[in-house]
Tab-separated table of C-alpha atoms in Angstrom:
chain	number	residue	atom	x	y	z
A	227	MET	CA	11.549	23.056	-36.103
A	228	GLY	CA	15.385	21.973	-35.359
A	229	VAL	CA	15.830	24.771	-32.340
A	230	GLY	CA	15.564	23.077	-29.351
A	231	GLY	CA	19.019	22.093	-27.855
A	232	SER	CA	21.571	23.974	-30.587
A	233	PHE	CA	19.909	27.014	-30.197
A	234	LEU	CA	20.241	26.997	-26.385
A	235	ARG	CA	23.699	26.283	-26.468
A	236	LEU	CA	24.059	29.357	-28.821
A	237	LEU	CA	22.173	31.616	-26.245
A	238	LEU	CA	24.428	29.996	-23.158
A	239	GLY	CA	27.472	30.251	-25.188
A	240	GLY	CA	30.203	32.092	-23.054
A	241	GLN	CA	27.535	33.418	-20.673
A	242	GLY	CA	27.351	30.676	-17.989
A	243	ILE	CA	24.586	29.239	-16.492
A	244	CYS	CA	23.261	32.655	-15.063
A	245	HIS	CA	21.364	33.066	-18.206
A	246	MET	CA	19.884	29.527	-18.745
A	247	ARG	CA	16.186	30.394	-17.493
A	248	SER	CA	15.838	33.417	-19.968
A	249	ALA	CA	17.359	31.009	-22.798
A	250	ILE	CA	14.682	28.375	-21.795
A	251	PHE	CA	12.162	30.681	-21.624
A	252	PHE	CA	12.854	31.812	-25.251
A	253	VAL	CA	13.034	28.113	-26.538
A	254	VAL	CA	9.931	27.331	-25.010
A	255	LEU	CA	8.027	30.670	-26.617
A	256	LEU	CA	9.647	29.365	-29.784
A	257	VAL	CA	7.874	26.180	-29.265
A	258	LEU	CA	4.546	27.333	-28.484
A	259	ALA	CA	4.622	29.408	-31.487
A	260	ALA	CA	5.308	26.640	-33.645
A	261	ILE	CA	2.482	24.553	-31.880
A	262	GLY	CA	-0.397	27.459	-31.878
A	263	LYS	CA	-2.064	26.281	-28.505
A	264	PRO	CA	-0.890	27.693	-24.894
A	265	PRO	CA	-0.094	23.867	-23.211
A	266	TRP	CA	-1.491	25.041	-20.160
A	267	ALA	CA	-4.618	25.714	-20.997
A	268	ALA	CA	-6.356	23.006	-18.784
A	269	ALA	CA	-3.743	22.890	-15.904
A	270	GLN	CA	-4.645	21.557	-12.789
A	271	ASN	CA	-3.192	23.538	-9.625
A	272	PHE	CA	-0.453	22.096	-8.385
A	273	HIS	CA	1.005	23.017	-4.855
A	274	CYS	CA	4.499	21.691	-3.076
A	275	LYS	CA	5.394	22.831	0.676
A	276	HIS	CA	8.828	23.877	0.924
A	277	PRO	CA	10.527	23.142	3.931
A	278	ARG	CA	12.317	26.090	5.587
A	279	SER	CA	14.773	23.805	7.075
A	280	GLY	CA	18.466	25.120	8.072
A	281	ALA	CA	17.466	28.890	7.176
A	282	ASP	CA	18.475	30.058	10.427
A	283	ARG	CA	20.845	27.670	11.839
A	284	PRO	CA	22.501	29.302	15.008
A	285	HIS	CA	26.204	27.808	14.201
A	286	SER	CA	28.238	28.140	11.005
A	287	VAL	CA	31.904	27.646	10.376
A	288	SER	CA	33.744	27.560	7.080
A	289	ILE	CA	35.574	25.052	5.585
A	290	THR	CA	38.537	27.293	5.511
A	291	GLU	CA	38.717	27.076	9.280
A	292	PHE	CA	39.587	23.344	9.230
A	293	GLY	CA	42.639	23.516	7.344
A	294	ALA	CA	40.983	23.523	3.689
A	295	VAL	CA	42.639	25.209	0.614
A	296	GLY	CA	40.386	25.882	-2.609
A	297	ASP	CA	43.325	25.652	-4.987
A	298	GLY	CA	41.827	22.807	-7.105
A	299	VAL	CA	44.789	20.741	-6.494
A	300	THR	CA	45.129	20.115	-2.563
A	301	LEU	CA	42.970	17.500	-1.184
A	302	ASN	CA	40.287	18.403	1.518
A	303	THR	CA	38.746	15.449	2.215
A	304	LYS	CA	40.158	15.331	5.768
A	305	ALA	CA	39.017	18.917	6.394
A	306	PHE	CA	35.118	18.517	5.198
A	307	GLN	CA	35.381	15.309	7.362
A	308	ASN	CA	36.716	17.123	10.213
A	309	ALA	CA	34.197	20.208	9.991
A	310	ILE	CA	31.555	18.142	10.023
A	311	PHE	CA	32.584	15.888	12.898
A	312	TYR	CA	32.854	19.186	15.129
A	313	LEU	CA	29.504	20.544	13.576
A	314	ASN	CA	27.677	16.983	14.886
A	315	SER	CA	28.188	18.612	18.202
A	316	PHE	CA	25.542	21.291	17.347
A	317	SER	CA	22.731	19.047	16.160
A	318	ASP	CA	20.762	19.341	19.347
A	319	LYS	CA	21.353	22.745	19.483
A	320	GLY	CA	19.386	23.802	16.561
A	321	GLY	CA	22.042	22.597	13.922
A	322	ALA	CA	24.704	24.276	11.933
A	323	GLN	CA	26.172	25.090	8.735
A	324	LEU	CA	29.204	24.560	6.591
A	325	PHE	CA	30.294	27.093	4.616
A	326	VAL	CA	32.023	26.760	1.242
A	327	PRO	CA	33.946	30.097	0.174
A	328	ALA	CA	35.055	30.898	-3.278
A	329	GLY	CA	37.375	28.553	-4.528
A	330	THR	CA	37.983	25.370	-6.154
A	331	TRP	CA	37.721	22.133	-3.378
A	332	LEU	CA	39.162	19.112	-4.348
A	333	THR	CA	37.755	16.412	-2.022
A	334	GLY	CA	36.797	12.558	-1.904
A	335	SER	CA	33.636	11.248	-0.416
A	336	PHE	CA	32.443	12.622	2.964
A	337	SER	CA	29.181	11.973	4.882
A	338	LEU	CA	26.793	14.641	6.115
A	339	ILE	CA	24.879	14.606	9.526
A	340	SER	CA	21.874	15.527	10.831
A	341	HIS	CA	20.205	19.133	11.196
A	342	LEU	CA	23.054	20.158	8.747
A	343	THR	CA	23.445	22.618	5.960
A	344	LEU	CA	25.983	22.641	3.616
A	345	SER	CA	26.069	25.714	1.669
A	346	LEU	CA	28.090	26.365	-1.195
A	347	ASP	CA	29.385	30.513	-2.321
A	348	LYS	CA	28.150	31.253	-5.853
A	349	ASP	CA	32.041	31.131	-6.728
A	350	ALA	CA	32.408	27.672	-4.762
A	351	ILE	CA	33.312	24.609	-6.928
A	352	ILE	CA	33.963	21.294	-5.079
A	353	ILE	CA	35.253	18.981	-7.344
A	354	GLY	CA	35.538	15.270	-6.873
A	355	SER	CA	38.752	13.385	-7.017
A	356	MET	CA	39.944	11.490	-9.497
A	357	ASP	CA	41.737	8.882	-7.429
A	358	PRO	CA	39.100	5.868	-6.670
A	359	TYR	CA	40.673	5.290	-3.389
A	360	ASP	CA	38.883	8.533	-2.561
A	361	TRP	CA	35.679	6.807	-3.236
A	362	PRO	CA	35.187	4.044	-0.192
A	363	ILE	CA	33.295	1.043	-0.955
A	364	ILE	CA	29.923	0.481	0.667
A	365	GLU	CA	27.703	-2.802	0.640
A	366	PRO	CA	25.301	-2.857	-2.238
A	367	LEU	CA	21.777	-1.405	-1.656
A	368	PRO	CA	19.046	-4.192	-0.246
A	369	SER	CA	16.823	-3.615	-2.980
A	370	TYR	CA	19.334	-4.480	-5.919
A	371	GLY	CA	21.153	-6.967	-3.903
A	372	ARG	CA	24.611	-6.023	-5.743
A	373	GLY	CA	26.226	-3.515	-7.453
A	374	ARG	CA	24.012	-2.140	-10.114
A	375	GLU	CA	26.620	-2.347	-12.743
A	376	LEU	CA	29.275	-5.388	-11.139
A	377	ALA	CA	28.098	-7.980	-8.774
A	378	GLY	CA	29.502	-6.992	-4.980
A	379	GLU	CA	29.634	-3.903	-3.592
A	380	ARG	CA	29.898	-0.336	-4.979
A	381	HIS	CA	31.656	3.060	-4.445
A	382	GLN	CA	30.114	5.517	-2.236
A	383	SER	CA	28.790	8.805	-3.675
A	384	LEU	CA	30.923	12.056	-3.163
A	385	ILE	CA	28.360	13.618	-0.694
A	386	TYR	CA	27.005	10.885	1.221
A	387	GLY	CA	24.327	10.299	4.132
A	388	TYR	CA	22.813	7.671	6.196
A	389	ASN	CA	19.836	7.821	8.367
A	390	LEU	CA	19.742	11.690	8.706
A	391	THR	CA	17.051	14.169	9.742
A	392	ASP	CA	16.800	17.614	8.345
A	393	VAL	CA	19.533	18.000	5.873
A	394	VAL	CA	19.999	21.020	3.351
A	395	ILE	CA	22.576	21.093	0.515
A	396	THR	CA	22.277	24.627	-1.108
A	397	GLY	CA	24.075	27.784	-2.218
A	398	GLY	CA	23.999	30.679	-4.384
A	399	ASN	CA	24.099	28.435	-7.379
A	400	GLY	CA	27.704	27.291	-6.769
A	401	THR	CA	29.121	24.020	-8.313
A	402	ILE	CA	29.581	20.403	-7.156
A	403	ASP	CA	31.788	18.452	-10.042
A	404	GLY	CA	32.081	15.157	-9.881
A	405	GLN	CA	35.209	14.936	-12.471
A	406	GLY	CA	33.190	12.027	-13.711
A	407	SER	CA	35.264	11.362	-17.338
A	408	ILE	CA	37.576	8.749	-15.591
A	409	TRP	CA	34.733	6.679	-14.324
A	410	TRP	CA	33.160	6.730	-17.807
A	411	ASN	CA	36.362	6.028	-19.240
A	412	TRP	CA	36.915	2.874	-17.281
A	413	PHE	CA	33.057	1.688	-18.023
A	414	ASN	CA	33.125	2.351	-21.586
A	415	TYR	CA	36.574	0.092	-21.127
A	416	ASN	CA	35.185	-2.438	-19.253
A	417	THR	CA	37.766	-1.723	-16.677
A	418	LEU	CA	35.744	-1.149	-13.586
A	419	ASN	CA	36.237	-3.192	-10.211
A	420	HIS	CA	32.924	-1.839	-8.984
A	421	THR	CA	29.901	-0.348	-9.204
A	422	ARG	CA	30.105	3.810	-10.028
A	423	PRO	CA	29.354	6.322	-7.348
A	424	HIS	CA	26.769	8.805	-7.667
A	425	LEU	CA	27.410	12.378	-7.158
A	426	VAL	CA	24.964	12.817	-4.473
A	427	GLU	CA	23.038	9.598	-2.346
A	428	LEU	CA	21.320	9.920	0.704
A	429	MET	CA	19.926	6.869	2.170
A	430	TYR	CA	16.985	6.096	5.006
A	431	SER	CA	16.929	9.974	5.569
A	432	THR	CA	13.934	12.499	5.985
A	433	GLY	CA	13.365	16.112	5.653
A	434	LEU	CA	16.010	16.749	2.802
A	435	VAL	CA	16.555	19.968	0.954
A	436	ILE	CA	18.495	20.278	-2.430
A	437	SER	CA	18.356	23.836	-3.967
A	438	ASN	CA	20.029	26.397	-6.014
A	439	LEU	CA	23.022	24.538	-7.324
A	440	THR	CA	24.898	23.193	-10.237
A	441	PHE	CA	25.969	19.825	-10.172
A	442	LYS	CA	28.209	18.379	-13.221
A	443	ASN	CA	29.711	15.528	-14.680
A	444	SER	CA	28.596	12.770	-12.280
A	445	PRO	CA	30.260	10.001	-12.435
A	446	PHE	CA	26.682	7.528	-12.379
A	447	TRP	CA	23.387	8.757	-11.288
A	448	THR	CA	23.423	12.423	-9.933
A	449	ILE	CA	21.096	13.326	-7.117
A	450	HIS	CA	20.135	9.647	-5.710
A	451	PRO	CA	17.936	9.664	-2.547
A	452	VAL	CA	16.954	6.115	-1.784
A	453	TYR	CA	14.361	4.743	1.279
A	454	CYS	CA	13.927	8.580	2.062
A	455	ASN	CA	11.011	10.674	2.909
A	456	TYR	CA	9.643	14.420	2.537
A	457	VAL	CA	12.380	15.265	-0.253
A	458	PHE	CA	12.416	18.648	-1.741
A	459	ILE	CA	14.672	19.803	-4.852
A	460	GLN	CA	14.186	22.984	-6.392
A	461	ASN	CA	16.120	25.705	-8.604
A	462	ILE	CA	19.101	23.084	-9.436
A	463	THR	CA	20.612	22.488	-12.978
A	464	ILE	CA	22.621	19.414	-13.445
A	465	LEU	CA	25.078	18.940	-16.498
A	466	ALA	CA	26.833	16.031	-18.317
A	467	PRO	CA	27.990	15.389	-21.462
A	468	LEU	CA	25.319	13.807	-23.712
A	469	ASP	CA	27.276	11.230	-24.635
A	470	SER	CA	28.379	10.421	-20.910
A	471	PRO	CA	27.259	6.745	-19.802
A	472	ASN	CA	24.066	6.630	-17.363
A	473	THR	CA	24.533	9.936	-15.822
A	474	ASP	CA	21.133	10.192	-14.935
A	475	GLY	CA	19.940	13.690	-13.412
A	476	ILE	CA	17.098	12.866	-10.511
A	477	ASP	CA	16.557	9.358	-9.411
A	478	PRO	CA	13.857	9.079	-6.600
A	479	ASP	CA	14.125	5.514	-5.444
A	480	SER	CA	12.021	3.628	-2.778
A	481	SER	CA	11.030	6.930	-1.513
A	482	THR	CA	8.153	9.072	-0.685
A	483	ASN	CA	6.840	12.264	-0.669
A	484	VAL	CA	9.247	13.860	-3.249
A	485	CYS	CA	8.610	17.493	-4.614
A	486	ILE	CA	11.056	18.330	-7.716
A	487	LYS	CA	10.405	21.861	-9.433
A	488	ASP	CA	12.445	24.278	-11.825
A	489	CYS	CA	15.204	22.193	-12.687
A	490	TYR	CA	17.392	22.487	-16.105
A	491	ILE	CA	18.909	19.182	-16.827
A	492	SER	CA	20.976	18.137	-19.740
A	493	THR	CA	22.870	14.413	-19.266
A	494	GLY	CA	23.559	11.394	-21.084
A	495	ASP	CA	20.333	9.240	-19.743
A	496	ASP	CA	17.391	9.907	-18.209
A	497	LEU	CA	16.721	13.495	-16.559
A	498	ILE	CA	14.023	12.331	-13.828
A	499	VAL	CA	13.458	8.928	-13.341
A	500	ILE	CA	11.700	6.796	-10.193
A	501	LYS	CA	12.668	3.323	-9.249
A	502	SER	CA	12.097	1.017	-6.665
A	503	GLY	CA	14.550	-2.079	-6.429
A	504	TRP	CA	15.468	-4.418	-8.938
A	505	ASP	CA	13.926	-8.261	-9.600
A	506	GLU	CA	13.567	-10.543	-6.625
A	507	TYR	CA	15.268	-8.109	-4.302
A	508	GLY	CA	13.137	-5.078	-4.873
A	509	ILE	CA	10.264	-7.663	-4.747
A	510	SER	CA	11.332	-8.907	-1.240
A	511	PHE	CA	12.363	-5.426	0.455
A	512	ALA	CA	9.390	-4.081	-0.814
A	513	HIS	CA	9.764	-0.397	-0.351
A	514	PRO	CA	7.581	1.379	-3.029
A	515	SER	CA	8.075	4.925	-4.549
A	516	SER	CA	5.027	7.088	-4.227
A	517	ASN	CA	3.510	10.777	-4.011
A	518	ILE	CA	5.680	12.228	-5.917
A	519	SER	CA	5.173	15.601	-7.782
A	520	ILE	CA	7.636	17.200	-10.685
A	521	LYS	CA	6.927	20.448	-12.312
A	522	SER	CA	8.760	22.759	-14.560
A	523	ILE	CA	11.446	20.588	-15.737
A	524	PHE	CA	13.500	21.335	-18.683
A	525	GLY	CA	16.107	19.277	-20.566
A	526	GLU	CA	17.530	17.380	-22.793
A	527	SER	CA	19.082	13.626	-22.998
A	528	LYS	CA	20.508	11.681	-26.064
A	529	SER	CA	19.795	8.392	-25.003
A	530	GLY	CA	17.070	8.768	-22.332
A	531	ALA	CA	13.853	10.493	-21.409
A	532	GLY	CA	12.902	13.261	-20.145
A	533	ILE	CA	10.334	11.818	-17.198
A	534	ALA	CA	10.710	8.162	-16.934
A	535	ILE	CA	9.964	5.180	-14.535
A	536	GLY	CA	11.887	2.022	-14.044
A	537	SER	CA	13.342	-0.324	-15.366
A	538	GLU	CA	13.846	-1.210	-11.536
A	539	MET	CA	10.308	-0.746	-10.247
A	540	SER	CA	9.797	-4.098	-8.147
A	541	GLY	CA	8.741	-2.252	-4.896
A	542	GLY	CA	6.177	-0.408	-6.595
A	543	VAL	CA	5.590	3.252	-8.015
A	544	SER	CA	2.381	5.451	-7.856
A	545	GLU	CA	0.861	8.203	-6.882
A	546	VAL	CA	3.418	10.428	-9.745
A	547	HIS	CA	2.160	13.796	-11.052
A	548	ALA	CA	4.141	15.529	-13.950
A	549	GLU	CA	3.813	18.456	-15.110
A	550	GLU	CA	5.192	21.247	-17.397
A	551	ILE	CA	7.927	19.333	-18.872
A	552	HIS	CA	9.897	20.701	-21.753
A	553	ILE	CA	12.183	18.459	-23.575
A	554	PHE	CA	14.296	18.465	-26.734
A	555	ASN	CA	16.785	16.598	-28.711
A	556	SER	CA	16.023	13.493	-27.025
A	557	LEU	CA	15.538	9.812	-27.560
A	558	HIS	CA	12.349	9.623	-25.374
A	559	GLY	CA	9.781	12.172	-23.726
A	560	ILE	CA	8.254	9.929	-21.659
A	561	HIS	CA	9.499	6.631	-20.510
A	562	ILE	CA	7.775	3.826	-18.646
A	563	LYS	CA	9.857	0.485	-18.286
A	564	THR	CA	9.589	-3.019	-17.273
A	565	SER	CA	10.298	-6.606	-17.889
A	566	PRO	CA	8.864	-10.071	-16.680
A	567	GLY	CA	10.822	-10.781	-13.377
A	568	ARG	CA	10.461	-7.353	-12.170
A	569	GLY	CA	7.178	-7.926	-10.593
A	570	GLY	CA	5.974	-4.789	-8.525
A	571	TYR	CA	3.539	-2.389	-10.066
A	572	VAL	CA	3.184	1.247	-12.015
A	573	ARG	CA	-0.031	2.623	-10.970
A	574	ASN	CA	-1.840	5.923	-10.893
A	575	ILE	CA	0.576	8.070	-13.149
A	576	TYR	CA	-0.574	11.553	-14.303
A	577	ILE	CA	1.779	13.689	-16.587
A	578	SER	CA	0.231	16.444	-18.434
A	579	ASP	CA	1.545	19.835	-19.696
A	580	VAL	CA	4.539	18.257	-22.183
A	581	ILE	CA	6.430	20.030	-24.956
A	582	LEU	CA	8.659	17.820	-26.691
A	583	THR	CA	10.709	19.037	-29.651
A	584	ASN	CA	13.275	16.852	-31.700
A	585	VAL	CA	12.455	13.985	-29.847
A	586	GLU	CA	12.289	10.420	-31.372
A	587	TYR	CA	9.843	8.581	-29.329
A	588	ALA	CA	7.544	10.897	-27.659
A	589	ILE	CA	5.594	8.348	-25.371
A	590	ARG	CA	7.207	4.887	-24.888
A	591	ILE	CA	6.279	1.772	-22.701
A	592	ASN	CA	8.640	-1.071	-22.427
A	593	GLY	CA	7.318	-4.399	-21.376
A	594	ARG	CA	10.449	-6.300	-22.031
A	595	TYR	CA	13.179	-4.019	-21.299
A	596	GLY	CA	15.262	-6.818	-19.966
A	597	GLU	CA	18.578	-6.629	-17.611
A	598	HIS	CA	18.628	-8.826	-14.414
A	599	PRO	CA	20.566	-8.593	-11.285
A	600	ASP	CA	21.355	-12.356	-11.682
A	601	ASP	CA	19.735	-15.790	-12.963
A	602	TYR	CA	17.646	-15.808	-9.689
A	603	TYR	CA	14.817	-13.486	-10.830
A	604	ASP	CA	11.201	-15.199	-11.437
A	605	PRO	CA	10.166	-14.678	-14.986
A	606	TYR	CA	6.826	-15.160	-14.133
A	607	ALA	CA	6.779	-12.391	-11.714
A	608	LEU	CA	5.124	-9.882	-13.831
A	609	PRO	CA	4.712	-6.314	-13.289
A	610	ASN	CA	1.137	-4.556	-12.742
A	611	ILE	CA	0.920	-1.572	-15.100
A	612	ASN	CA	-2.472	0.467	-14.809
A	613	ASN	CA	-4.000	3.461	-14.492
A	614	ILE	CA	-1.416	5.782	-16.627
A	615	THR	CA	-3.278	9.141	-17.705
A	616	ILE	CA	-0.794	11.366	-20.229
A	617	LYS	CA	-2.334	14.489	-21.561
A	618	ASP	CA	-1.793	17.908	-22.925
A	619	VAL	CA	1.217	16.914	-25.070
A	620	TYR	CA	2.510	19.131	-27.761
A	621	GLY	CA	5.302	17.763	-30.349
A	622	VAL	CA	7.275	19.208	-33.071
A	623	ASN	CA	9.848	17.110	-35.186
A	624	ILE	CA	8.729	13.691	-33.325
A	625	SER	CA	9.776	10.598	-35.022
A	626	VAL	CA	7.569	8.287	-33.357
A	627	ALA	CA	4.274	9.505	-31.589
A	628	GLY	CA	4.047	6.307	-29.327
A	629	LEU	CA	5.559	2.927	-28.990
A	630	LEU	CA	3.567	0.896	-26.247
A	631	GLU	CA	4.376	-2.727	-25.415
A	632	GLY	CA	2.506	-4.382	-23.004
A	633	ILE	CA	3.561	-8.385	-22.006
A	634	GLU	CA	1.699	-11.236	-23.559
A	635	GLY	CA	-0.437	-12.933	-20.622
A	636	ASP	CA	0.030	-9.623	-18.696
A	637	ILE	CA	-1.831	-6.545	-20.560
A	638	PHE	CA	-1.260	-2.988	-19.368
A	639	GLY	CA	-4.498	-1.465	-18.616
A	640	GLN	CA	-6.440	1.837	-18.136
A	641	ILE	CA	-4.033	3.597	-20.137
A	642	CYS	CA	-5.642	7.207	-21.170
A	643	LEU	CA	-4.171	9.530	-23.844
A	644	SER	CA	-5.984	12.806	-24.347
A	645	ASP	CA	-5.170	16.161	-26.014
A	646	ILE	CA	-1.953	14.981	-27.616
A	647	SER	CA	-0.845	16.626	-30.964
A	648	LEU	CA	2.419	15.401	-32.657
A	649	ASN	CA	4.251	16.499	-35.456
A	650	VAL	CA	5.496	13.328	-36.566
A	651	THR	CA	8.066	13.445	-39.493
A	652	SER	CA	6.217	10.313	-41.452
A	653	GLU	CA	2.728	9.027	-41.121
A	654	ASP	CA	4.309	5.453	-40.953
A	655	SER	CA	6.035	6.049	-37.395
A	656	SER	CA	2.754	7.534	-35.849
A	657	TRP	CA	1.637	4.715	-33.078
A	658	ASN	CA	2.499	0.979	-32.100
A	659	CYS	CA	0.516	-0.500	-29.576
A	660	SER	CA	0.422	-4.408	-28.216
A	661	TYR	CA	-0.849	-6.020	-25.031
A	662	VAL	CA	-2.299	-2.711	-23.926
A	663	GLU	CA	-5.760	-1.276	-23.221
A	664	GLY	CA	-7.360	2.044	-22.208
A	665	TYR	CA	-8.938	5.146	-24.110
A	666	SER	CA	-7.811	8.045	-26.222
A	667	TYR	CA	-9.158	11.249	-27.111
A	668	LEU	CA	-8.356	14.306	-29.153
A	669	VAL	CA	-5.185	12.650	-30.218
A	670	SER	CA	-3.340	13.321	-33.416
A	671	PRO	CA	-2.069	11.422	-35.057
A	672	ASN	CA	-4.924	8.888	-34.243
A	673	SER	CA	-3.897	6.619	-31.334
A	674	CYS	CA	-3.532	2.921	-31.971
A	675	GLN	CA	-6.555	0.691	-32.271
A	676	LEU	CA	-6.197	-1.002	-28.909
A	677	LEU	CA	-6.707	2.796	-27.551
A	678	GLN	CA	-9.341	4.345	-29.887
A	679	LYS	CA	-11.946	3.795	-27.361
A	680	VAL	CA	-13.308	7.102	-26.110
A	681	PRO	CA	-14.477	6.925	-22.373
A	682	ASN	CA	-18.356	7.463	-21.203
A	683	ASP	CA	-17.328	8.327	-17.924
A	684	SER	CA	-13.702	10.475	-17.278
A	685	SER	CA	-13.650	8.515	-14.144
A	686	VAL	CA	-11.990	5.514	-15.681
A	687	CYS	CA	-8.915	7.573	-16.033
A	688	TYR	CA	-7.056	8.416	-13.578
A	689	SER	CA	-6.785	11.946	-12.541
A	690	PRO	CA	-5.056	13.215	-8.784
A	691	ALA	CA	-7.211	15.305	-6.679
A	692	ASP	CA	-7.195	18.866	-7.170
A	693	ASN	CA	-4.597	20.785	-5.262
A	694	LEU	CA	-2.598	18.212	-4.472
A	695	THR	CA	-0.095	18.832	-1.710
A	696	LEU	CA	2.732	17.069	-0.533
A	697	TYR	CA	3.885	16.947	2.884
A	698	SER	CA	0.422	17.391	3.955
A	699	GLY	CA	-0.406	14.957	7.139
A	700	GLY	CA	2.844	12.617	8.368
A	701	ASN	CA	5.286	13.541	11.036
A	702	CYS	CA	8.002	15.298	10.000
A	703	SER	CA	10.635	16.544	12.028
A	704	ILE	CA	11.025	19.795	9.767
A	705	SER	CA	8.891	22.855	10.935
A	706	SER	CA	7.689	26.075	9.250
A	707	TYR	CA	6.364	24.651	5.942
A	708	VAL	CA	5.164	27.315	3.403
A	709	THR	CA	3.340	26.934	0.113
A	710	LEU	CA	5.006	27.447	-3.112
A	711	ALA	CA	2.276	29.121	-5.234
A	712	SER	CA	2.098	27.768	-8.843
A	713	LEU	CA	3.978	29.537	-11.599
């Protein structure tokens, strides 16, 4: 059934992003018809609390009041910087909003402030400068020890923030376009001087909302909250050519209490990937990613996965709950990647209600992913991978059901698979497992021998508590939380 991406593009042709959701829903109905079983029959309750941060900012200005010109040619970096500098005077008076009206607004990198809403009109397009000098050079992340692509420093993201509280990036489905093609060419021809910039990166920040926008053509990873707490991302579209290098969609990195919901992502790499630092630098920095909820994600990736963890996971990743994931025309459906030298852990992972169409590897765990920042990593620092539950997965036109590879001397344990039905293209390419142990139940085609033991007690398989709620407890400066009902 090869309808996924091509049919979606046909539905969208000439009609724009506004028809995305109805097109996706139609594709899902086709997949369900082929599968013949409702994928949410046993779905658990799922709740994220939405911070209504910045809904009523008492002060608002338009970028045009600071001399910005939306002609797509005039460089407006100074206008954005000056507007935000002015709005900083309202940070202790309820905060402020910077409004970007209809137009095409060329800019270099600019930094946000606390208690700020950046709001785009539905016809507003912020485009990133194609001059690398408009993207400043900054220090590498301490949990990476160097730029991700090159040793040394890295370029600052187009929209950047450091040590912030209560920040909202939103709009009426306006667009932020990184114009990344020039960066992709430099990468492909090995002519980069520094690691490429992300489109949005927020560091050491608390109380972040990103919603109701389209993000396009990021030079590198698209949305990168790193060392952040209380992050809410909903109703966004992320687009990049399927052959664009490393254009991940959303990368929560050493961050906690993250909710990602209702997104369409089509990029050149992983749609959502959870990270926490790289080898000895991530081990030393010791800042994990935890309590992350992901729901209702649609998309495709030619060389990535729908939901991924790693490979940079040296600070640890735990308490991840993902459900209602719909992936088509992609290399991987679910991918956990790590390597000797990473250390850290991946544990308490629960992924359910997944639909896959035209996917090469439905489920993959890779214990020898490789890629190290330098020669100083400890090859005996082995990752601890356990308590991984994957259930209610339905796939059509799958090349390989599962490739699960642990590490010799480092068994990946408590891997539980249940209620998985995959239509594989060849019986010879169903499951391949090594150095793993766990359980399976109602898996078709039959799982590998290492996982064919049926648990006597369901408690041996990890399952999150019913009614998992983010943002409960803790001390967050954002007020007026409301609970989003399950779809």
